[in-house]
C-alpha positions as protocol buffer text, in pm:
chain_id: "A"
residue {
  index: 1
  type: UNK
  ca { x: 12883 y: 8781 z: 12348 }
}
residue {
  index: 2
  type: UNK
  ca { x: 13022 y: 8940 z: 12721 }
}
residue {
  index: 3
  type: UNK
  ca { x: 13127 y: 9265 z: 12794 }
}
residue {
  index: 4
  type: UNK
  ca { x: 13297 y: 9334 z: 13107 }
}
residue {
  index: 5
  type: UNK
  ca { x: 13246 y: 9740 z: 13177 }
}
residue {
  index: 6
  type: UNK
  ca { x: 13465 y: 9881 z: 13493 }
}
residue {
  index: 7
  type: UNK
  ca { x: 13294 y: 10219 z: 13586 }
}
residue {
  index: 8
  type: UNK
  ca { x: 13510 y: 10408 z: 13884 }
}
residue {
  index: 9
  type: UNK
  ca { x: 13298 y: 10621 z: 14072 }
}
residue {
  index: 10
  type: UNK
  ca { x: 13286 y: 10833 z: 14380 }
}
residue {
  index: 11
  type: UNK
  ca { x: 12952 y: 10809 z: 14435 }
}
residue {
  index: 12
  type: UNK
  ca { x: 12889 y: 10576 z: 14777 }
}
residue {
  index: 13
  type: UNK
  ca { x: 12752 y: 10241 z: 14763 }
}
residue {
  index: 14
  type: UNK
  ca { x: 12368 y: 10181 z: 14888 }
}
residue {
  index: 15
  type: UNK
  ca { x: 12528 y: 10059 z: 15238 }
}
residue {
  index: 16
  type: UNK
  ca { x: 12739 y: 10356 z: 15304 }
}
residue {
  index: 17
  type: UNK
  ca { x: 12664 y: 10702 z: 15389 }
}
residue {
  index: 18
  type: UNK
  ca { x: 12841 y: 11032 z: 15383 }
}
residue {
  index: 19
  type: UNK
  ca { x: 12913 y: 11206 z: 15723 }
}
residue {
  index: 20
  type: UNK
  ca { x: 12750 y: 11549 z: 15684 }
}
residue {
  index: 21
  type: UNK
  ca { x: 12811 y: 11732 z: 16032 }
}
residue {
  index: 22
  type: UNK
  ca { x: 12989 y: 12017 z: 15871 }
}
residue {
  index: 23
  type: UNK
  ca { x: 12956 y: 12242 z: 16194 }
}
residue {
  index: 24
  type: UNK
  ca { x: 13071 y: 11987 z: 16436 }
}
residue {
  index: 25
  type: UNK
  ca { x: 13346 y: 11801 z: 16248 }
}
residue {
  index: 26
  type: UNK
  ca { x: 13664 y: 11889 z: 16041 }
}
residue {
  index: 27
  type: UNK
  ca { x: 13715 y: 11716 z: 15713 }
}
residue {
  index: 28
  type: UNK
  ca { x: 14082 y: 11639 z: 15571 }
}
residue {
  index: 29
  type: UNK
  ca { x: 14143 y: 11443 z: 15278 }
}
residue {
  index: 30
  type: UNK
  ca { x: 14480 y: 11260 z: 15320 }
}
residue {
  index: 31
  type: UNK
  ca { x: 14674 y: 11047 z: 15060 }
}
residue {
  index: 32
  type: UNK
  ca { x: 14955 y: 10820 z: 15211 }
}
residue {
  index: 33
  type: UNK
  ca { x: 15148 y: 10549 z: 14968 }
}
residue {
  index: 34
  type: UNK
  ca { x: 15176 y: 10173 z: 15054 }
}
residue {
  index: 35
  type: UNK
  ca { x: 15555 y: 10116 z: 15004 }
}
residue {
  index: 36
  type: UNK
  ca { x: 15562 y: 9778 z: 14924 }
}
residue {
  index: 37
  type: UNK
  ca { x: 15358 y: 9820 z: 14615 }
}
residue {
  index: 38
  type: UNK
  ca { x: 15426 y: 10170 z: 14587 }
}
residue {
  index: 39
  type: UNK
  ca { x: 15069 y: 10301 z: 14542 }
}
residue {
  index: 40
  type: UNK
  ca { x: 14852 y: 10562 z: 14679 }
}
residue {
  index: 41
  type: UNK
  ca { x: 14546 y: 10532 z: 14909 }
}
residue {
  index: 42
  type: UNK
  ca { x: 14333 y: 10785 z: 14939 }
}
residue {
  index: 43
  type: UNK
  ca { x: 14100 y: 10875 z: 15270 }
}
residue {
  index: 44
  type: UNK
  ca { x: 13920 y: 11106 z: 15451 }
}
residue {
  index: 45
  type: UNK
  ca { x: 14031 y: 11218 z: 15840 }
}
residue {
  index: 46
  type: UNK
  ca { x: 13700 y: 11337 z: 16014 }
}
residue {
  index: 47
  type: UNK
  ca { x: 13819 y: 11526 z: 16347 }
}
residue {
  index: 48
  type: UNK
  ca { x: 13545 y: 11704 z: 16585 }
}
residue {
  index: 49
  type: UNK
  ca { x: 13620 y: 12072 z: 16614 }
}
residue {
  index: 50
  type: UNK
  ca { x: 13642 y: 12067 z: 16948 }
}
residue {
  index: 51
  type: UNK
  ca { x: 13993 y: 11923 z: 17105 }
}
residue {
  index: 52
  type: UNK
  ca { x: 14035 y: 11562 z: 17087 }
}
residue {
  index: 53
  type: UNK
  ca { x: 14302 y: 11284 z: 17148 }
}
residue {
  index: 54
  type: UNK
  ca { x: 14220 y: 11015 z: 17022 }
}
residue {
  index: 55
  type: UNK
  ca { x: 14207 y: 10897 z: 16625 }
}
residue {
  index: 56
  type: UNK
  ca { x: 14053 y: 10530 z: 16487 }
}
residue {
  index: 57
  type: UNK
  ca { x: 14170 y: 10373 z: 16181 }
}
residue {
  index: 58
  type: UNK
  ca { x: 13868 y: 10219 z: 15975 }
}
residue {
  index: 59
  type: UNK
  ca { x: 14032 y: 9951 z: 15773 }
}
residue {
  index: 60
  type: UNK
  ca { x: 13824 y: 9852 z: 15511 }
}
residue {
  index: 61
  type: UNK
  ca { x: 13617 y: 9530 z: 15525 }
}
residue {
  index: 62
  type: UNK
  ca { x: 13582 y: 9233 z: 15295 }
}
residue {
  index: 63
  type: UNK
  ca { x: 13389 y: 9408 z: 14965 }
}
residue {
  index: 64
  type: UNK
  ca { x: 13403 y: 9695 z: 14791 }
}
residue {
  index: 65
  type: UNK
  ca { x: 13439 y: 9954 z: 15036 }
}
residue {
  index: 66
  type: UNK
  ca { x: 13509 y: 10316 z: 15010 }
}
residue {
  index: 67
  type: UNK
  ca { x: 13579 y: 10593 z: 15309 }
}
residue {
  index: 68
  type: UNK
  ca { x: 13166 y: 10624 z: 15337 }
}
residue {
  index: 69
  type: UNK
  ca { x: 13138 y: 10257 z: 15506 }
}
residue {
  index: 70
  type: UNK
  ca { x: 13094 y: 10172 z: 15856 }
}
residue {
  index: 71
  type: UNK
  ca { x: 12902 y: 10505 z: 15897 }
}
residue {
  index: 72
  type: UNK
  ca { x: 12726 y: 10422 z: 16241 }
}
residue {
  index: 73
  type: UNK
  ca { x: 13088 y: 10336 z: 16365 }
}
residue {
  index: 74
  type: UNK
  ca { x: 13206 y: 10637 z: 16287 }
}
residue {
  index: 75
  type: UNK
  ca { x: 12936 y: 10850 z: 16398 }
}
residue {
  index: 76
  type: UNK
  ca { x: 12936 y: 10696 z: 16740 }
}
residue {
  index: 77
  type: UNK
  ca { x: 13331 y: 10745 z: 16734 }
}
residue {
  index: 78
  type: UNK
  ca { x: 13280 y: 11097 z: 16655 }
}
residue {
  index: 79
  type: UNK
  ca { x: 13005 y: 11158 z: 16909 }
}
residue {
  index: 80
  type: UNK
  ca { x: 13259 y: 11043 z: 17209 }
}
residue {
  index: 81
  type: UNK
  ca { x: 13504 y: 11302 z: 17101 }
}
residue {
  index: 82
  type: UNK
  ca { x: 13732 y: 11041 z: 16894 }
}
residue {
  index: 83
  type: UNK
  ca { x: 13861 y: 11144 z: 16525 }
}
residue {
  index: 84
  type: UNK
  ca { x: 13810 y: 10865 z: 16241 }
}
residue {
  index: 85
  type: UNK
  ca { x: 14003 y: 10794 z: 15973 }
}
residue {
  index: 86
  type: UNK
  ca { x: 13857 y: 10625 z: 15714 }
}
residue {
  index: 87
  type: UNK
  ca { x: 13993 y: 10534 z: 15364 }
}
residue {
  index: 88
  type: UNK
  ca { x: 13917 y: 10394 z: 15019 }
}
residue {
  index: 89
  type: UNK
  ca { x: 14001 y: 10022 z: 14937 }
}
residue {
  index: 90
  type: UNK
  ca { x: 14316 y: 9987 z: 14683 }
}
residue {
  index: 91
  type: UNK
  ca { x: 14147 y: 10001 z: 14374 }
}
residue {
  index: 92
  type: UNK
  ca { x: 13820 y: 10196 z: 14506 }
}
residue {
  index: 93
  type: UNK
  ca { x: 13710 y: 10514 z: 14479 }
}
residue {
  index: 94
  type: UNK
  ca { x: 14028 y: 10755 z: 14469 }
}
residue {
  index: 95
  type: UNK
  ca { x: 14296 y: 10476 z: 14576 }
}
residue {
  index: 96
  type: UNK
  ca { x: 14482 y: 10318 z: 14345 }
}
residue {
  index: 97
  type: UNK
  ca { x: 14596 y: 9956 z: 14292 }
}
residue {
  index: 98
  type: UNK
  ca { x: 14358 y: 9663 z: 14199 }
}
residue {
  index: 99
  type: UNK
  ca { x: 14098 y: 9536 z: 14393 }
}
residue {
  index: 100
  type: UNK
  ca { x: 14085 y: 9181 z: 14477 }
}
residue {
  index: 101
  type: UNK
  ca { x: 13902 y: 9023 z: 14749 }
}
residue {
  index: 102
  type: UNK
  ca { x: 13964 y: 8660 z: 14700 }
}
residue {
  index: 103
  type: UNK
  ca { x: 14368 y: 8663 z: 14762 }
}
residue {
  index: 104
  type: UNK
  ca { x: 14385 y: 9017 z: 14965 }
}
residue {
  index: 105
  type: UNK
  ca { x: 14297 y: 8919 z: 15287 }
}
residue {
  index: 106
  type: UNK
  ca { x: 14294 y: 9106 z: 15652 }
}
residue {
  index: 107
  type: UNK
  ca { x: 14687 y: 9070 z: 15681 }
}
residue {
  index: 108
  type: UNK
  ca { x: 14770 y: 9283 z: 15343 }
}
residue {
  index: 109
  type: UNK
  ca { x: 14499 y: 9539 z: 15431 }
}
residue {
  index: 110
  type: UNK
  ca { x: 14628 y: 9581 z: 15790 }
}
residue {
  index: 111
  type: UNK
  ca { x: 14993 y: 9621 z: 15564 }
}
residue {
  index: 112
  type: UNK
  ca { x: 14862 y: 9868 z: 15368 }
}
residue {
  index: 113
  type: UNK
  ca { x: 14776 y: 10122 z: 15685 }
}
residue {
  index: 114
  type: UNK
  ca { x: 15122 y: 10006 z: 15859 }
}
residue {
  index: 115
  type: UNK
  ca { x: 15390 y: 10297 z: 15913 }
}
residue {
  index: 116
  type: UNK
  ca { x: 15746 y: 10265 z: 15909 }
}
residue {
  index: 117
  type: UNK
  ca { x: 15953 y: 10547 z: 16042 }
}
């Protein structure tokens, strides 16, 4: 007998870490719609409290990644006065949709954050 248990948790994975320099950075939760499949993806914009003029969007990798992934890269960008937007991959954390890393490649991930005006 096999049991499949799915748990949706907002805790970070072992390789993830939350950025906690609250005195240096602003944190703003942002939800956005992926229009082709009509799902909501959720992320956090972390920006320096001092004036900045650049934002980097970090696209999740090939595993189940949340907005707390790539923390070293994020911290280095922030130290260099560059804001960072990281989001939960589809079907992970607060993002809607179904996680599937077998058929869901980088072109699909880019399409998730491609904004049409």
